[in-house]
CSV table of C-alpha atoms in Angstrom, one decimal:
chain,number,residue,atom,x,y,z
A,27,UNK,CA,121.7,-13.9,143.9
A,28,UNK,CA,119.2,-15.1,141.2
A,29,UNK,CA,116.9,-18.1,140.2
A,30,UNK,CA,116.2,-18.8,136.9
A,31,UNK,CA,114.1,-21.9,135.1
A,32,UNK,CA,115.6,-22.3,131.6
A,33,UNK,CA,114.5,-25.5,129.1
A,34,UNK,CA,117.1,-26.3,126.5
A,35,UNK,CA,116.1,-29.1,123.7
A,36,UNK,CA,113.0,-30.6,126.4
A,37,UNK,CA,115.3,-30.6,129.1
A,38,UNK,CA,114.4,-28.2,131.9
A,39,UNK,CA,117.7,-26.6,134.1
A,40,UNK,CA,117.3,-24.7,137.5
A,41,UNK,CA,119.8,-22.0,137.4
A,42,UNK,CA,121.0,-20.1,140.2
A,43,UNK,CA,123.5,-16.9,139.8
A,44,UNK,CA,126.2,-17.5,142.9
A,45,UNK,CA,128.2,-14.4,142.6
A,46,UNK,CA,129.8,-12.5,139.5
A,47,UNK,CA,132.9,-10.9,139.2
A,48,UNK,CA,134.5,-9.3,136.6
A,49,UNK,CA,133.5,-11.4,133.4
A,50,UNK,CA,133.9,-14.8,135.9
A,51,UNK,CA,130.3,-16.2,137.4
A,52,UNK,CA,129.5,-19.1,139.8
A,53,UNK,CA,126.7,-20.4,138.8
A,54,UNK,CA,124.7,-23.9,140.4
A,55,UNK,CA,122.9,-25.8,137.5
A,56,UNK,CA,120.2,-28.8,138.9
A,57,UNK,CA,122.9,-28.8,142.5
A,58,UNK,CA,125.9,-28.8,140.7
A,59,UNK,CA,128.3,-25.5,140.7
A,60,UNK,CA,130.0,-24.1,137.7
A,61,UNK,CA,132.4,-21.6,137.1
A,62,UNK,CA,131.3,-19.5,133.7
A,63,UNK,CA,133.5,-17.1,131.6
A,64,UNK,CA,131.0,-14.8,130.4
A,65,UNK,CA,132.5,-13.3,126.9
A,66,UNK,CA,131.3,-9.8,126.7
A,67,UNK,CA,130.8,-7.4,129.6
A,68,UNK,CA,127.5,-6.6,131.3
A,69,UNK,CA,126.0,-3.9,130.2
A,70,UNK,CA,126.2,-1.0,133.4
A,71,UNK,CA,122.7,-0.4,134.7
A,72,UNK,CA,123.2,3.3,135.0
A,73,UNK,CA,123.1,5.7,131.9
A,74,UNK,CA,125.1,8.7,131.6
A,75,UNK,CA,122.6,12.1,131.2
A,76,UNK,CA,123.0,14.3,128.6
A,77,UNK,CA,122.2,17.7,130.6
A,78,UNK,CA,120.9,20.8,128.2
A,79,UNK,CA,121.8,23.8,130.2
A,80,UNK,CA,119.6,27.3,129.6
A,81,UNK,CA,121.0,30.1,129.1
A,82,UNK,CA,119.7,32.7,132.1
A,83,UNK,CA,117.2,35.0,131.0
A,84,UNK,CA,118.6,39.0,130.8
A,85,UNK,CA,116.6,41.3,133.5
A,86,UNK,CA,113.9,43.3,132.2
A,87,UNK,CA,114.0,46.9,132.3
A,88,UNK,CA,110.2,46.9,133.5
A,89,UNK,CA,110.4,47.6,137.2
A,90,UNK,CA,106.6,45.6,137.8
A,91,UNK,CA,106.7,41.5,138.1
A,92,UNK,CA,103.9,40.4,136.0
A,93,UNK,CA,102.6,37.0,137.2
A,94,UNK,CA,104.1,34.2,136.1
A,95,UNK,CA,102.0,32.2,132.9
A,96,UNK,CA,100.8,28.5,133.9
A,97,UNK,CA,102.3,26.7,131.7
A,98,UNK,CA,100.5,24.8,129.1
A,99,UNK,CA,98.6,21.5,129.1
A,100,UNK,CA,101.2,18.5,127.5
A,101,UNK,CA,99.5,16.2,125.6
A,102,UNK,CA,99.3,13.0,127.1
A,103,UNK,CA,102.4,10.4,126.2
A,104,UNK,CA,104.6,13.9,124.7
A,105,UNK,CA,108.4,14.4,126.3
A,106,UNK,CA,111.3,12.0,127.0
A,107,UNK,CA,111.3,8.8,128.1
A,108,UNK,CA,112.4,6.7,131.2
A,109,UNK,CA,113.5,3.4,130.6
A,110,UNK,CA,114.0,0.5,132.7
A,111,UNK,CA,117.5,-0.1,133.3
A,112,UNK,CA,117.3,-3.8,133.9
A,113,UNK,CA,114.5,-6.2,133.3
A,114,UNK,CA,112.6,-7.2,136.5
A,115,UNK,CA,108.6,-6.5,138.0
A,116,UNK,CA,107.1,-3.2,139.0
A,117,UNK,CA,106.0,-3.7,142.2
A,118,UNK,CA,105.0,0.2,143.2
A,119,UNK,CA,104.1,3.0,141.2
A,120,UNK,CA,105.0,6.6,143.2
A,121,UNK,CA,103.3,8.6,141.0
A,122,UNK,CA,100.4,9.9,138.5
A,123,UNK,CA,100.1,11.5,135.2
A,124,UNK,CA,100.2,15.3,135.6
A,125,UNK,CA,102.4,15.2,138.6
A,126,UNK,CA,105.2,17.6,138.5
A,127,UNK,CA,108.8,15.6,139.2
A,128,UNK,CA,112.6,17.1,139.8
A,129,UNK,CA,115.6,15.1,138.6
A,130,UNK,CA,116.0,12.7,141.2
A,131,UNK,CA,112.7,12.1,142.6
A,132,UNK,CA,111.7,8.2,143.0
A,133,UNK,CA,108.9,7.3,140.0
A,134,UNK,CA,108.3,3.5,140.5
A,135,UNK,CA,109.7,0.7,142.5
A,136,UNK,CA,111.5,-2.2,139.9
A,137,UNK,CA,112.2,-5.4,141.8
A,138,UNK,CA,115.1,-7.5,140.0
A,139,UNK,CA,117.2,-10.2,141.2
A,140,UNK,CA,115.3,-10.4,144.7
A,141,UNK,CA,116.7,-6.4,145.3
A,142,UNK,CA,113.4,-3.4,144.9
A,143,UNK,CA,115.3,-0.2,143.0
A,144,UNK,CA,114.1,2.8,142.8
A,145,UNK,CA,114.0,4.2,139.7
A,146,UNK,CA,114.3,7.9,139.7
A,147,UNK,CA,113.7,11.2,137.3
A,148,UNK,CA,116.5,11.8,135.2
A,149,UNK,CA,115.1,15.4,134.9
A,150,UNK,CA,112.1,17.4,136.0
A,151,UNK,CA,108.9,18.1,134.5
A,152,UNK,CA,105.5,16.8,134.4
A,153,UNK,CA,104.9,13.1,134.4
A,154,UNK,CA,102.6,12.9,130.7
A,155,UNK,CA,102.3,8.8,131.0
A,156,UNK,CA,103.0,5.7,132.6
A,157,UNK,CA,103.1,2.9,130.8
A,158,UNK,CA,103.5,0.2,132.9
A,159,UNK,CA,101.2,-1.2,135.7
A,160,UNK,CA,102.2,-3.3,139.3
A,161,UNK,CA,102.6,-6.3,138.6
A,162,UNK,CA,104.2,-5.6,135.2
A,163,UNK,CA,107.2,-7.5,134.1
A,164,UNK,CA,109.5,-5.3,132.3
A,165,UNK,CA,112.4,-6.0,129.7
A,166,UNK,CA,115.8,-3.7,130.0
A,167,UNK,CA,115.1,-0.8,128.1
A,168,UNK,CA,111.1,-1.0,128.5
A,169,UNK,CA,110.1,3.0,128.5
A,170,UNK,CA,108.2,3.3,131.8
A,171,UNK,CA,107.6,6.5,131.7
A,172,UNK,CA,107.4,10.1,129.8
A,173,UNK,CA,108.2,13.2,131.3
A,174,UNK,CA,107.6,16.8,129.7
């Protein structure tokens, strides 16, 4: 599952993650296999979304359709953020500032635990700044990248 190098007090452990289940993981430290209780939980690596719904706009009495407005510059770094939901490396970037996203479209590649995951929009709008780079190694909860 996953390899990890760890030193403890000079001393220098090879960890590797077996399998997890529940709060229970087997875990091989320098070729020998444990069996850990781990005390609290693992955090879920999804995040419920708060949706704000508009209300719909009331028709016009004016029978002509004016053209739409372009909507205004956003100033770079402005709007919400997307956050890594686990630490890992970016390994692909999908997209640049000032591109226009819908909830759902695939921003950057993360690579954790040996698996690439897309992470994806959590809701539309233009992509103001990315703050990471390939190659990047992220922590969870590393904003990635705003959206206005």
């Amino acid at each position: 599952m996953a390899k990890y190098q760890y030193t403890v007090e000079g001393t220098d452990y090879d960890v590797e993650i077996l399998e997890i289940e529940d709060n229970v993981a087997k875990v091989n430290v320098n070729g020998a296999e444990f069996v850990v209780e781990l005390k609290q939980a693992l955090k879920p690596t999804t995040r419920p979304i708060k949706q704000v719904v508009a209300p719909e706009p009331k028709p016009s009495a004016a029978p002509a359709q004016k053209a739409a407005p372009t909507p205004a510059p956003v100033a770079a770094g402005e709007g919400r953020s997307v956050t890594a939901p686990l630490p890992g490396t970016i390994v692909d970037i999908k997209v640049n500032v000032g591109d226009t996203v819908k909830e759902g479209d695939t921003l950057l590649i993360l690579e954790a635990m040996k698996m690439q995951n897309n992470i994806e929009a959590e809701f539309g709008g233009q992509v103001t700044s990315i703050l990471v780079k390939q190659g990047d190694s992220v922590k969870e909860d590393t904003v990635l990248v705003t959206i206005a």
